[in-house]
Short mmCIF file of C-alpha atoms in Angstrom, two decimals:
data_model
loop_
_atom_site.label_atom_id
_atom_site.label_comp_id
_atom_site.label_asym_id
_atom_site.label_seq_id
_atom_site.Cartn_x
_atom_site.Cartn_y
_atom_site.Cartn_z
CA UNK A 39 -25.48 -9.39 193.03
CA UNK A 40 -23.38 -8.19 190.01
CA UNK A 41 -21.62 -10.70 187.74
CA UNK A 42 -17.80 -9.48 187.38
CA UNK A 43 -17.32 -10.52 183.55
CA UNK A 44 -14.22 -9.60 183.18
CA UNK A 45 -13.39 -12.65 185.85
CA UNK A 46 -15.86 -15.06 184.01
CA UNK A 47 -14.45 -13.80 180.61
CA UNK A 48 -10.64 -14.66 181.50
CA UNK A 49 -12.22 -17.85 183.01
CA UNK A 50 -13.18 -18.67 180.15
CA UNK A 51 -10.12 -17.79 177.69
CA UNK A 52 -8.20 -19.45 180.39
CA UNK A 53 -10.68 -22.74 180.28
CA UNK A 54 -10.60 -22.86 176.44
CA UNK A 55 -7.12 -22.75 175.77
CA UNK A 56 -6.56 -25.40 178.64
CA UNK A 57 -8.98 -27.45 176.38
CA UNK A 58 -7.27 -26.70 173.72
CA UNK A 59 -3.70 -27.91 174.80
CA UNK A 60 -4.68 -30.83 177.15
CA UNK A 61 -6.82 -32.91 174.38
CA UNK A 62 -6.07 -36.97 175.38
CA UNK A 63 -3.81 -38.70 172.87
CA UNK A 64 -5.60 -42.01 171.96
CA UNK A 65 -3.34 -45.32 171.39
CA UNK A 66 -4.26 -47.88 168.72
CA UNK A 67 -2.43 -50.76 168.00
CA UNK A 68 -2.44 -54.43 166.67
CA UNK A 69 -0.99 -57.62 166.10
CA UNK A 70 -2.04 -60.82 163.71
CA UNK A 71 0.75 -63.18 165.27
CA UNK A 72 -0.12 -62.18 168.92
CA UNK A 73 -4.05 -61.72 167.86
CA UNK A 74 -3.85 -58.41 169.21
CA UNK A 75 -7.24 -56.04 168.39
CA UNK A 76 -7.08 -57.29 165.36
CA UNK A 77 -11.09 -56.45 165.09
CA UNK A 78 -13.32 -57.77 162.05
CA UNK A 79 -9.74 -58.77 159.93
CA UNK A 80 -9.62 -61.89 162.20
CA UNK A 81 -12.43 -63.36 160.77
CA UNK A 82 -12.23 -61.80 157.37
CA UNK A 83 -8.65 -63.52 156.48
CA UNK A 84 -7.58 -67.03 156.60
CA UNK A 85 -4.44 -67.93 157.89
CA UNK A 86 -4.11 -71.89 156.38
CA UNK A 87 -1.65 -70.99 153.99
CA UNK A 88 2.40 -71.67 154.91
CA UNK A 89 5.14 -70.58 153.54
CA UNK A 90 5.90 -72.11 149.82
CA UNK A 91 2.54 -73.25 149.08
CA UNK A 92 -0.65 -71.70 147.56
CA UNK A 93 -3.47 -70.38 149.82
CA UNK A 94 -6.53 -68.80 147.97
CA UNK A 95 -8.89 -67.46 150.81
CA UNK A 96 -12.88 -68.07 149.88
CA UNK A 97 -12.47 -65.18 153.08
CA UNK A 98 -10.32 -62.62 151.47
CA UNK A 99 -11.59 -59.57 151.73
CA UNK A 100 -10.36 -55.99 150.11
CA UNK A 101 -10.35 -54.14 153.87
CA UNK A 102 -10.94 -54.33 157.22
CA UNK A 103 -11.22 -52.44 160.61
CA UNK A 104 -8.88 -53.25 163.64
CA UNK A 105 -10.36 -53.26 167.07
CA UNK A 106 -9.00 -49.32 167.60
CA UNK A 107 -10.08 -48.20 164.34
CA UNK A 108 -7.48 -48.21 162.04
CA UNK A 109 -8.60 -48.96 158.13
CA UNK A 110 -6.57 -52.07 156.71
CA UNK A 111 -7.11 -51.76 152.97
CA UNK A 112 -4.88 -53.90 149.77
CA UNK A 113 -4.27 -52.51 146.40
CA UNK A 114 -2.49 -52.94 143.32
CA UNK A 115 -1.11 -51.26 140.39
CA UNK A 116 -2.08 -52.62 137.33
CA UNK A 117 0.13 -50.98 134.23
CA UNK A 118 0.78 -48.00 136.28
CA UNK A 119 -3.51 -47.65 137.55
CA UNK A 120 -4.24 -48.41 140.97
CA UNK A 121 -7.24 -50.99 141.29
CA UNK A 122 -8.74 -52.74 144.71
CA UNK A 123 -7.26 -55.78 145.75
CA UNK A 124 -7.58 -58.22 148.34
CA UNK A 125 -6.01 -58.81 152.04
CA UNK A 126 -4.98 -62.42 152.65
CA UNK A 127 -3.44 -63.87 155.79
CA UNK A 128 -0.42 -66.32 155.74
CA UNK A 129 2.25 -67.86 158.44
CA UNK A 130 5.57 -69.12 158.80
CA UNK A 131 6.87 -71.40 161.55
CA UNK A 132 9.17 -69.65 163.96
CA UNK A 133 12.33 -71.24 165.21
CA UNK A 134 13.28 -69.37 167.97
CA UNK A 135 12.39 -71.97 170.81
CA UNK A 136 10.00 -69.09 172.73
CA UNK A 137 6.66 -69.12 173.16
CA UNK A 138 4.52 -66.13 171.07
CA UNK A 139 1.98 -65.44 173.28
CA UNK A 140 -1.86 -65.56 171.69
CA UNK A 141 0.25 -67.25 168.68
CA UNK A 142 -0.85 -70.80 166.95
CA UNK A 143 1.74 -72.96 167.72
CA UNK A 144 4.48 -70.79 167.45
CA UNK A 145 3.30 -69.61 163.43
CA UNK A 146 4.31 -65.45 162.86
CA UNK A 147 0.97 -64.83 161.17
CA UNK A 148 0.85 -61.97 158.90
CA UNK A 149 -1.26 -60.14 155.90
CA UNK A 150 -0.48 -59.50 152.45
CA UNK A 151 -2.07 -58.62 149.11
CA UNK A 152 -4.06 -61.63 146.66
CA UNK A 153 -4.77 -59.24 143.74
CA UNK A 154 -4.55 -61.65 140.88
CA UNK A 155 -3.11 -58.97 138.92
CA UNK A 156 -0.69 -59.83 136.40
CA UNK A 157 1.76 -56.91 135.33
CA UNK A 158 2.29 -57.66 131.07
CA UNK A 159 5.31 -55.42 131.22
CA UNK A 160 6.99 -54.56 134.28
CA UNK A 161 8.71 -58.16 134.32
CA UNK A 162 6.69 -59.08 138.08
CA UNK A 163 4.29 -61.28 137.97
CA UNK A 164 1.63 -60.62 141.36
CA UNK A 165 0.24 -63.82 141.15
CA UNK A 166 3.13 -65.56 142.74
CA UNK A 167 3.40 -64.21 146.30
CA UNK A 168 -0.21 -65.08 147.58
CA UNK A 169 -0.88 -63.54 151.35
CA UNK A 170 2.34 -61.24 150.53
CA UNK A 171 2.71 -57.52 149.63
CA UNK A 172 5.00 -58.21 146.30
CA UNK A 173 5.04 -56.96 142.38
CA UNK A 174 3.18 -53.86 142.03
CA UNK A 175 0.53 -54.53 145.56
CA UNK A 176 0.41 -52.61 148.57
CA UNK A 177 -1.56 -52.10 151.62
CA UNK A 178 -3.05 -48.69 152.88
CA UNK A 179 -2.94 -48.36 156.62
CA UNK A 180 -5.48 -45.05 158.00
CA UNK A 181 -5.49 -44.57 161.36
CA UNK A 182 -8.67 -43.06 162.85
CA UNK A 183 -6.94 -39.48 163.47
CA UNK A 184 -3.22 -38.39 162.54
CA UNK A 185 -0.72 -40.34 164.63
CA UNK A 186 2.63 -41.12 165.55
CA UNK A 187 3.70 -44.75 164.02
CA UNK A 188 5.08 -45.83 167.49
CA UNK A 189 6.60 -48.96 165.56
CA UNK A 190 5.29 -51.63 162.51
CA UNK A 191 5.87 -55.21 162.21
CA UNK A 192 6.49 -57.14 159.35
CA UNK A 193 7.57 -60.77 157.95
CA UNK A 194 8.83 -62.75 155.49
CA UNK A 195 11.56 -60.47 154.53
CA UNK A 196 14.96 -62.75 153.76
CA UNK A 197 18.11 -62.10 152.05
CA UNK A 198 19.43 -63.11 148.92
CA UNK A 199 19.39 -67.15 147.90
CA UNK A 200 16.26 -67.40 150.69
CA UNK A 201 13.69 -69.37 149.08
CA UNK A 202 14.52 -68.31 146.01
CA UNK A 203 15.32 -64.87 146.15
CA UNK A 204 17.54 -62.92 143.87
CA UNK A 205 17.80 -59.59 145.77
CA UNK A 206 17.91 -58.56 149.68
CA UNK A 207 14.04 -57.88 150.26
CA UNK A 208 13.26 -54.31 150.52
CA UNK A 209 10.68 -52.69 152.15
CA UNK A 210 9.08 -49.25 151.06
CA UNK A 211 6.52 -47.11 153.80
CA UNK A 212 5.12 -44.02 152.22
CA UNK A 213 4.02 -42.10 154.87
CA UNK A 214 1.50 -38.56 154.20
CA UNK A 215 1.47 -35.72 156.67
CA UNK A 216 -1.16 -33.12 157.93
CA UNK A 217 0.03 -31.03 155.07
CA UNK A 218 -0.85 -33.66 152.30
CA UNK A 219 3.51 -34.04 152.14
CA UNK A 220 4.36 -37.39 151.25
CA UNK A 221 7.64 -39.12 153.06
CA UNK A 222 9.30 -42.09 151.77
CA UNK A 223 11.22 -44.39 153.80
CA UNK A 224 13.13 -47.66 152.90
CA UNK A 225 14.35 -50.66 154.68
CA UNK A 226 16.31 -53.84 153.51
CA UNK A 227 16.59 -55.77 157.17
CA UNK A 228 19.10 -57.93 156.15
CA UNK A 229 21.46 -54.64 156.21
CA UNK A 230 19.57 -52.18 158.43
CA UNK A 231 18.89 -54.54 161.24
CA UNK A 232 22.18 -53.77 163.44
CA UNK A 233 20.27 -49.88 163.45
CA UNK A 234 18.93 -49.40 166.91
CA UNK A 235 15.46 -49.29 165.12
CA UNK A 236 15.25 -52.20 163.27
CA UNK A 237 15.10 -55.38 166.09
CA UNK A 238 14.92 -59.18 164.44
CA UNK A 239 12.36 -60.77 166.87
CA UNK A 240 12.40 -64.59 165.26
CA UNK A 241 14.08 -66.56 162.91
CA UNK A 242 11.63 -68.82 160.65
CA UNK A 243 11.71 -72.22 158.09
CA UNK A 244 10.14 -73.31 155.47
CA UNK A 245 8.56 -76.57 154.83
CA UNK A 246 10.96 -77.67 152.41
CA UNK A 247 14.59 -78.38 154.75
CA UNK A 248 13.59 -77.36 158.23
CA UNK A 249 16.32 -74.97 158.45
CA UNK A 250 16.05 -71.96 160.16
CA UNK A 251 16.31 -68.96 157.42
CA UNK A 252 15.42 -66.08 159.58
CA UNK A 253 13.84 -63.12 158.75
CA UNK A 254 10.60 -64.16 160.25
CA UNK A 255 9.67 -61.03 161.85
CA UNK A 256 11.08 -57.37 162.12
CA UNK A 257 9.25 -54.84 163.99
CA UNK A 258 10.49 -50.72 163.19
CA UNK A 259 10.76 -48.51 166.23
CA UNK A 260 9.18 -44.96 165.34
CA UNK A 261 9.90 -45.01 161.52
CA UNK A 262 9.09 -41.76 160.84
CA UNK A 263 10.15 -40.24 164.57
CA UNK A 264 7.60 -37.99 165.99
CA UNK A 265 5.49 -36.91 162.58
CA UNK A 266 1.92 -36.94 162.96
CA UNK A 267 0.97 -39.03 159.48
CA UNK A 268 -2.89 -39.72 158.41
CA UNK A 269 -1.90 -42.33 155.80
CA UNK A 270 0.79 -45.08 155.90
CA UNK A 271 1.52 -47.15 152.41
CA UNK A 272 3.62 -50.78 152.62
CA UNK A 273 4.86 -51.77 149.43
CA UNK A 274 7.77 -53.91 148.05
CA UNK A 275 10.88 -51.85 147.03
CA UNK A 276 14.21 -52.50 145.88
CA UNK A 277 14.69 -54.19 142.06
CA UNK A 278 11.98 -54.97 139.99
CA UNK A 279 14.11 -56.88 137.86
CA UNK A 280 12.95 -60.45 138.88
CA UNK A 281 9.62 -62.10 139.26
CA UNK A 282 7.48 -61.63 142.42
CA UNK A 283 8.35 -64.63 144.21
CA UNK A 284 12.34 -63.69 144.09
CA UNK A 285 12.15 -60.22 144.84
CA UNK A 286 11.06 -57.79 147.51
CA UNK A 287 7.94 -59.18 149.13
CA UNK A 288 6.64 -59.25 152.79
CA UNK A 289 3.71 -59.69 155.08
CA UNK A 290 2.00 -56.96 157.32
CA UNK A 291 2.39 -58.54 160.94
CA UNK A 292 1.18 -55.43 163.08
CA UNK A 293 1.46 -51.75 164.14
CA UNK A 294 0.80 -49.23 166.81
CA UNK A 295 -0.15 -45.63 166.79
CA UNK A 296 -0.47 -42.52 169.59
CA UNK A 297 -2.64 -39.85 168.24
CA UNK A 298 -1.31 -36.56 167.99
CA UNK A 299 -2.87 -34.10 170.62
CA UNK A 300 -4.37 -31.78 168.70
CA UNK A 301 -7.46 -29.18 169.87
CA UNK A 302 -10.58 -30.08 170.84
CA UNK A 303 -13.99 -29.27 168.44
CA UNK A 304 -14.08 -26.11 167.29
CA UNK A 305 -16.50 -24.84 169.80
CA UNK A 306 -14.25 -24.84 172.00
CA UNK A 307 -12.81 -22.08 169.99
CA UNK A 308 -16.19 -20.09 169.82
CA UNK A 309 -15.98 -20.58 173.92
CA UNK A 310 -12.99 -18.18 174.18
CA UNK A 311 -14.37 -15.71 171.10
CA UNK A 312 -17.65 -15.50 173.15
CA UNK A 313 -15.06 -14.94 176.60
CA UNK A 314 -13.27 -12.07 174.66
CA UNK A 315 -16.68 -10.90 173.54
CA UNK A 316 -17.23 -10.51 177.74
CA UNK A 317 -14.13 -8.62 178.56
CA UNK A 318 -14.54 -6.05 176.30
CA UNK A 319 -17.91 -5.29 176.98
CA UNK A 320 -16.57 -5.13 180.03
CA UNK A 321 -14.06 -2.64 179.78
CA UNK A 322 -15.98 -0.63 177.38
CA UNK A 323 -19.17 -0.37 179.74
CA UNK A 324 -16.49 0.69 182.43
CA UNK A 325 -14.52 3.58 180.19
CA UNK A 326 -18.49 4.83 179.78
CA UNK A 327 -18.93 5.22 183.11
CA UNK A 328 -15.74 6.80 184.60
CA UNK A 329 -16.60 9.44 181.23
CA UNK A 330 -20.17 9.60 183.04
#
């Protein structure tokens, strides 16, 4: 029995570019307060340290890997040159009266930066905001393929006159696309948080007055809308004017990514070169004959 290739050939175009447009998009996502996948950082970062008191980790560590794969690595800029740094947990008590589930008694537990760094002439001073992103620091978020940031959590952001703070806290994401583009986006909660992005999920204290301060945790609904970013930078933004501890700093809570569908391998490609291969054979072997 003759095969008819020019029916397996359009199979197979029509096979490959199905492929092609139905790849899965894969989810990853995490949480420190609600211990969600948070992977090898759980055990890599201590979390003894509250609010207003100093909390060197013997655990520290400059990165870690969430349960879904996404890279959690610190940094900091020392005169202007970026150096390694290291990831350090810290909590604040929340004040809300609900229950966090898979929380410690109610702490919003988050990550910042320990770099030990001391900028000699910026005016910050990165030794003062331990298990906080603040002075010059920042933390590198890589997801394990290009993704939509579905939303990012973050604490310890207050407004001016909150535990010493001279400014309204100010967050800055740098976000880089599958061109290599960078996109910068800022946030000062204590302003933004009426947008329909920007939700206040607890209010928070510190151990000083028992008051609640709020601020404790913000979470971002799609930051950057639907573009597919392979890099995601948290840093402090807003004035540098002031020293670490009373200017823009904040903790990494969590985040959660959807992969962009993109194509499958790339022999998936050289399926539906090889199927156009088989229809023109096809039709050429048939023009020969009907000259015959």
């Amino acid at each position: 029995m003759k095969l008819n290739h020019t029916s397996i050939g359009l199979g197979l175009i029509a096979g490959s570019f199905l492929a092609l447009g139905t790849a899965p998009a894969q989810a990853a996502s995490f949480n420190f307060t609600t211990n969600q996948n948070v992977g090898t950082c759980t055990g890599a970062l201590d979390f003894t340290g509250k609010i207003g008191t100093r909390s060197d980790s013997l655990n520290s560590t400059p990165s870690c890997s969430t349960a879904d794969g996404v890279q959690i690595k610190a940094g900091v800029k020392v005169n202007g040159v970026e150096q390694g740094a290291l990831l350090q947990g810290k909590y604040i008590q929340d004040l809300t009266g609900n229950t966090i589930a898979g929380s410690d008694k109610n702490r919003v537990k988050g990550i910042g930066v320990n770099s030990g760094a001391k900028e000699t002439n910026g005016g910050w001073y990165d030794t003062l905001t331990y298990g906080e992103l603040g002075g010059n620091e920042f933390i590198d978020l890589t997801p394990g393929s290009a993704s939509i940031l579905e939303s990012l959590d973050l604490g310890f952001l207050y407004g001016n006159g909150i535990f010493g703070d001279k400014v309204n806290e100010t967050v800055k994401l740098t976000a880089t696309d599958l061109n290599g583009n960078k996109v910068e986006k800022t946030y000062t909660p204590i302003v933004d948080v009426n947008g329909g992005s920007l939700v206040n999920l607890s209010s928070s204290t510190d151990s000083q007055n028992g008051s609640k301060q709020g601020g404790g945790w913000y979470t971002w609904k799609n930051p950057f809308a639907d573009l597919a970013i392979t890099t995601l930078r948290l840093e402090a933004g807003g004035s540098k004017t002031f020293k670490d501890n009373q200017s823009s700093d904040f903790s990494l809570v969590g985040a959660s990514f959807t992969a962009k569908s993109v194509p499958e391998p790339t022999t998936l490609l050289g399926l539906g070169v090889v199927a156009v291969g088989l229809v023109t054979g096809s039709r050429r072997r048939s023009a020969a004959k009907q000259k015959a």
